[in-house]
Tab-separated table of C-alpha atoms in Angstrom:
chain	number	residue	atom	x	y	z
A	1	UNK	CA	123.550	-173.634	130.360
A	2	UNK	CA	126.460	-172.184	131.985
A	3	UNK	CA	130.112	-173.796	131.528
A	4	UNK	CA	133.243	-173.908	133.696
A	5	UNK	CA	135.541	-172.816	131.187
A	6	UNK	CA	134.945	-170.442	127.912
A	7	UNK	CA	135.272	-172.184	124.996
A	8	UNK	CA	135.193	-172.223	121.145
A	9	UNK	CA	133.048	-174.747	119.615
A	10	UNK	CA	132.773	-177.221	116.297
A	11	UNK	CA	129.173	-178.905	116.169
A	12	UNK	CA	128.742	-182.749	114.120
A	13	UNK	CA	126.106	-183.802	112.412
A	14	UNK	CA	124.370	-186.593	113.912
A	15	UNK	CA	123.462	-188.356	117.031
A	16	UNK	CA	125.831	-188.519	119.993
A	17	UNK	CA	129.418	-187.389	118.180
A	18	UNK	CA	132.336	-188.115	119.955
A	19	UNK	CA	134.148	-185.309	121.729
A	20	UNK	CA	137.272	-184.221	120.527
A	21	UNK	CA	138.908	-181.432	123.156
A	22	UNK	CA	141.273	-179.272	122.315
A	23	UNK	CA	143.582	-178.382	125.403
A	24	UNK	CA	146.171	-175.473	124.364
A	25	UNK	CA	150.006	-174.760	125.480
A	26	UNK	CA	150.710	-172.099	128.230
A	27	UNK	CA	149.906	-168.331	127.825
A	28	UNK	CA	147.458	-168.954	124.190
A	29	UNK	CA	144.063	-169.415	124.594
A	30	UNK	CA	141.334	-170.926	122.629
A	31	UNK	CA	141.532	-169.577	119.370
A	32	UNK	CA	144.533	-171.288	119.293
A	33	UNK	CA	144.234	-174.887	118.883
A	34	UNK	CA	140.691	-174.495	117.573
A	35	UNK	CA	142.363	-173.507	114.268
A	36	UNK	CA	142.660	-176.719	113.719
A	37	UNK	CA	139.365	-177.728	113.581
A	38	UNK	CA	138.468	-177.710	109.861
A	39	UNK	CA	141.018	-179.914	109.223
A	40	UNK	CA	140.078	-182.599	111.530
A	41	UNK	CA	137.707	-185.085	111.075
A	42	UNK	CA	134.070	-184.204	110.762
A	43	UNK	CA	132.574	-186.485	112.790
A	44	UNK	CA	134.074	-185.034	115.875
A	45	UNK	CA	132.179	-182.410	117.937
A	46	UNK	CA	135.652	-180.155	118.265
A	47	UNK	CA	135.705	-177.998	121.667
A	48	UNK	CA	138.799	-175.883	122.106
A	49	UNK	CA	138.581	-174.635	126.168
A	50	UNK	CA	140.552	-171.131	127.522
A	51	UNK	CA	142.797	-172.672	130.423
A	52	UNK	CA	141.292	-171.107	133.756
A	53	UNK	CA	144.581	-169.050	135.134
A	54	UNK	CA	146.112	-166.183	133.386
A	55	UNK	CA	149.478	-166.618	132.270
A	56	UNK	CA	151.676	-163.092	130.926
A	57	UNK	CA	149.820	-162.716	127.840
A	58	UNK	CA	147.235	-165.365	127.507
A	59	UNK	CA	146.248	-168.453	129.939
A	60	UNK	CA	147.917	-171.527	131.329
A	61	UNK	CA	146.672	-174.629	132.974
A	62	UNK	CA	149.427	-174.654	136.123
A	63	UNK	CA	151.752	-171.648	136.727
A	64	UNK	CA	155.118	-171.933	135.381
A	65	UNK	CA	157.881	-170.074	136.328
A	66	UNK	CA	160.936	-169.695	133.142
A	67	UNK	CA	164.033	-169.355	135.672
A	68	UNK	CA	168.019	-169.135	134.165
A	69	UNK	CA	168.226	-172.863	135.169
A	70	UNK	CA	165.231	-174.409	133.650
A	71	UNK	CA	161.300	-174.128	134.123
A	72	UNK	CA	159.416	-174.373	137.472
A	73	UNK	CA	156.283	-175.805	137.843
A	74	UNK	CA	153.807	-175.410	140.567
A	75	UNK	CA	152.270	-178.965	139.686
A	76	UNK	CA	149.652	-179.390	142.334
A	77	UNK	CA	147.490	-176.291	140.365
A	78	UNK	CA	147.729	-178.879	138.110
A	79	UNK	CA	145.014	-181.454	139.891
A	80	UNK	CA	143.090	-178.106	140.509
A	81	UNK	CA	142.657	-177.674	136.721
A	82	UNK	CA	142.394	-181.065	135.569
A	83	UNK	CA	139.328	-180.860	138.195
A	84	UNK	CA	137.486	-178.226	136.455
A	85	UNK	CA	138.733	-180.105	132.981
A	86	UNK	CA	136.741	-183.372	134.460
A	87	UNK	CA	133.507	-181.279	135.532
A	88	UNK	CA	134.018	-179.163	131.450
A	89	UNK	CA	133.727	-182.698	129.728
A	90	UNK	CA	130.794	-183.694	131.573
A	91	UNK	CA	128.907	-180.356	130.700
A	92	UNK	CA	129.874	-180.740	127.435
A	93	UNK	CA	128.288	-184.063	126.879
A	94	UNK	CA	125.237	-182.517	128.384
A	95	UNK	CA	124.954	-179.033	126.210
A	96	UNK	CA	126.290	-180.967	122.508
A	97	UNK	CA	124.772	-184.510	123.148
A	98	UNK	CA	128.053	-185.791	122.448
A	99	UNK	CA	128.452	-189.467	123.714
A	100	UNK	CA	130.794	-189.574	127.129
A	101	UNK	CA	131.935	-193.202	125.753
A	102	UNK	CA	134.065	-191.427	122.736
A	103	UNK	CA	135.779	-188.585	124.595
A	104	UNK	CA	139.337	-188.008	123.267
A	105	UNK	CA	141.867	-185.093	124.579
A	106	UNK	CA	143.931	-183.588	122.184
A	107	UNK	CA	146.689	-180.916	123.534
A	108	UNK	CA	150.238	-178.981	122.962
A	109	UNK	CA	152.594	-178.828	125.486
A	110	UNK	CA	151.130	-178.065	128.604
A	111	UNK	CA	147.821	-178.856	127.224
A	112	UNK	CA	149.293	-181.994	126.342
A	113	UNK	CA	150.803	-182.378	130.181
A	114	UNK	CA	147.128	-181.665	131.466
A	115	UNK	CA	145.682	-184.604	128.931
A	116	UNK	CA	148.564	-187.226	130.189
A	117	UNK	CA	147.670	-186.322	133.962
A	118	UNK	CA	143.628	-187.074	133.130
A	119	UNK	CA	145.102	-189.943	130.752
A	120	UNK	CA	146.607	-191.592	134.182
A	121	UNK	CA	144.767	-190.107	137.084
A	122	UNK	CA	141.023	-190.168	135.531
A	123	UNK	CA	141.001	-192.425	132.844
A	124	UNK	CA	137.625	-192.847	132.792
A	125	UNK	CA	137.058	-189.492	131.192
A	126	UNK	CA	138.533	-190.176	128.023
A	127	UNK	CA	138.647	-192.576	125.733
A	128	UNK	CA	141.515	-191.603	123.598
A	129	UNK	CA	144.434	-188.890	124.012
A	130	UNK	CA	146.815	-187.093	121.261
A	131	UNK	CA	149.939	-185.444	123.929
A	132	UNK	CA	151.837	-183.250	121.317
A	133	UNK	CA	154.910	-181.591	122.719
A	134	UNK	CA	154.021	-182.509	126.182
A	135	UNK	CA	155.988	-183.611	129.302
A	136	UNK	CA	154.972	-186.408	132.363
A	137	UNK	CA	154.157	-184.277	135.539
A	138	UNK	CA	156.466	-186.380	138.062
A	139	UNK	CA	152.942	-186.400	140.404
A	140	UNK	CA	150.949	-187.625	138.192
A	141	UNK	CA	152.892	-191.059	137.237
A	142	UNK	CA	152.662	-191.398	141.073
A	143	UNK	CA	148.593	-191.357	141.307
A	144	UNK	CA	147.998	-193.336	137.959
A	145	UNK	CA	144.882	-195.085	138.293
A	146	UNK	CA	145.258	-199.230	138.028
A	147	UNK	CA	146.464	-200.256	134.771
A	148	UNK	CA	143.990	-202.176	133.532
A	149	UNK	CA	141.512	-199.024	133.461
A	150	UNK	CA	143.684	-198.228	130.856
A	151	UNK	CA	143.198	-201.409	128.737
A	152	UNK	CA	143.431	-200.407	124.932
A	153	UNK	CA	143.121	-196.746	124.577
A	154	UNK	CA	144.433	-195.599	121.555
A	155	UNK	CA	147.458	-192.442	122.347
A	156	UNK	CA	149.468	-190.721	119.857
A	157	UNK	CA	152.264	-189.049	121.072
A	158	UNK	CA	154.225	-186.293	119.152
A	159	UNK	CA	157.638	-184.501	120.031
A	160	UNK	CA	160.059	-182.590	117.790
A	161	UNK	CA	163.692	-183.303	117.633
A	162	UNK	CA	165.214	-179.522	118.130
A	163	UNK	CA	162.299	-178.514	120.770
A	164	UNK	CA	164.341	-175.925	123.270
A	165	UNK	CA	161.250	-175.598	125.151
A	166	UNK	CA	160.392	-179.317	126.355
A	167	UNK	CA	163.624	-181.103	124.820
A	168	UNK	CA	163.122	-184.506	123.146
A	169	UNK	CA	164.139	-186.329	126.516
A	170	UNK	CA	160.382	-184.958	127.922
A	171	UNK	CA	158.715	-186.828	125.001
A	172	UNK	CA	160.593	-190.421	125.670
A	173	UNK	CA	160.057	-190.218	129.452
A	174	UNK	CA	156.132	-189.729	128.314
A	175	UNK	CA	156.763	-192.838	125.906
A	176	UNK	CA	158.473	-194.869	128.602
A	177	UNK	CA	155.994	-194.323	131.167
A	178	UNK	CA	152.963	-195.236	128.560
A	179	UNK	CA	154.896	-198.456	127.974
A	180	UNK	CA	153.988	-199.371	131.657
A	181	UNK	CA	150.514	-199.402	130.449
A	182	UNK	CA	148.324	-201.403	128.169
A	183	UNK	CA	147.507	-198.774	126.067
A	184	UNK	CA	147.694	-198.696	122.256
A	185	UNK	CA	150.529	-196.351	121.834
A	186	UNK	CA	152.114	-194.330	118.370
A	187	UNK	CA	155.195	-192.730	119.117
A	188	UNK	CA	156.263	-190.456	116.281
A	189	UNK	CA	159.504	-187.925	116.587
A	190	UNK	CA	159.984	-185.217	113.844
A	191	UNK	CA	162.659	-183.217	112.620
A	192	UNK	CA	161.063	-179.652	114.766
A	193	UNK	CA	161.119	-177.707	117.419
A	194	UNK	CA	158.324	-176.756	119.786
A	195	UNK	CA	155.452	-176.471	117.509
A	196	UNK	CA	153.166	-178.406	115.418
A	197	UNK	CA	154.158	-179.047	111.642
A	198	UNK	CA	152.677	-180.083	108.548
A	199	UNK	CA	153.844	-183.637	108.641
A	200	UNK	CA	152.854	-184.398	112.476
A	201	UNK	CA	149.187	-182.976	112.261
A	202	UNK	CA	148.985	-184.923	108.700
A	203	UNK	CA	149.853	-187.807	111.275
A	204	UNK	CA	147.447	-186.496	114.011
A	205	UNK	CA	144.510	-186.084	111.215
A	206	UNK	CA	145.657	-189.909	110.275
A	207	UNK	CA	145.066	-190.919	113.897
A	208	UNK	CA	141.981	-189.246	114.541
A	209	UNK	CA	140.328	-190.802	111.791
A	210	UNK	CA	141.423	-194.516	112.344
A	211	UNK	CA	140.505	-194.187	116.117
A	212	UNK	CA	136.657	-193.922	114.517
A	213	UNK	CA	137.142	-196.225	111.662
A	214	UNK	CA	138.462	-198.802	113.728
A	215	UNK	CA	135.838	-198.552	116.641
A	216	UNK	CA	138.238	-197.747	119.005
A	217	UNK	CA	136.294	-194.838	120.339
């Protein structure tokens, strides 16, 4: 069948896995993330998607613009993706038999932003999130479905200490807004910049796992 975004796959064993996507940071693409994937849990069916725009060097989800006062970000590109996101996870499900009932999104930094916004906006797509990195797009907090369609969904969140890209103050505002909701929320800050190290995907791998143990998706 034909997909709406190229993609790098992982294949479980078994009857109806859960899906575990893999949403990567601006200008990579899905080799990045998907690196990942044989040190994650087993169970998961892993897909790691290439964002739709082209961004410098690789792909983003929403253009950004890196100006001498800050980032600018043309947020409303954002919907647009998380769109085509929405319509990926449904063909996924169809193609890999995964079940649509244990969908969790997993992304870094603006991956991360694009899994908050479907976290909020659509949370009946997912079952579960990981937001590593990430920021709150402003818009997004302002269309959040009702709260109680968020009842119990397990979220990790992630944010280094020294990140000069999305400073530490992007990660609480994500933390404060999730407080808003009744979701099952891990907040974890580590002594990093903007990146992924050993200790927070040891923490990520940790989380993964206990969201299946613990039936939770």
């Amino acid at each position: 069948m034909s997909f709406s975004l190229i993609h790098r796959v992982q294949q479980a064993e078994g009857p109806r896995p859960p899906l575990l996507l893999l949403l990567h940071g601006v200008g990579s693409h899905e080799d990045d993330l998907f690196g990942l994937a044989p040190w994650l849990d087993a169970r998961y069916t892993i897909v790691s998607p290439r964002a739709p725009l082209k961004h410098g060097g690789g792909w983003g989800w929403y253009p950004i613009a890196f100006l001498e006062d800050g980032l600018e970000f043309d947020e409303e590109v954002a919907f647009e993706s998380a769109q085509t996101l929405e319509l990926f996870i449904l063909e996924c499900h169809k193609a890999y038999g995964t079940d649509p009932a244990r969908t969790v999104l997993m992304g870094f930094s603006q991956g991360a932003a694009m899994a908050l916004l479907l976290l909020l906006t659509r949370p009946e797509c997912l079952s579960s999130a990981v937001l590593m990195s990430g920021r709150l797009i402003p818009e997004a907090a302002q269309r959040a479905a009702h709260y109680m369609a968020l009842v119990g969904k397990p979220v990790f969140v992630a944010h280094g200490l020294y990140d000069s890209v999305l400073p530490i103050d992007q990660g609480r505002a994500i933390q404060a807004e999730l407080k808003r909701y009744p979701v099952l929320m891990t907040y974890k800050e580590y002594p990093m910049g903007h990146e992924v190290s050993p200790q927070s995907i040891a923490d990520v791998q940790s989380f993964l796992t206990e969201v299946l143990d613990n039936g939770n998706n």
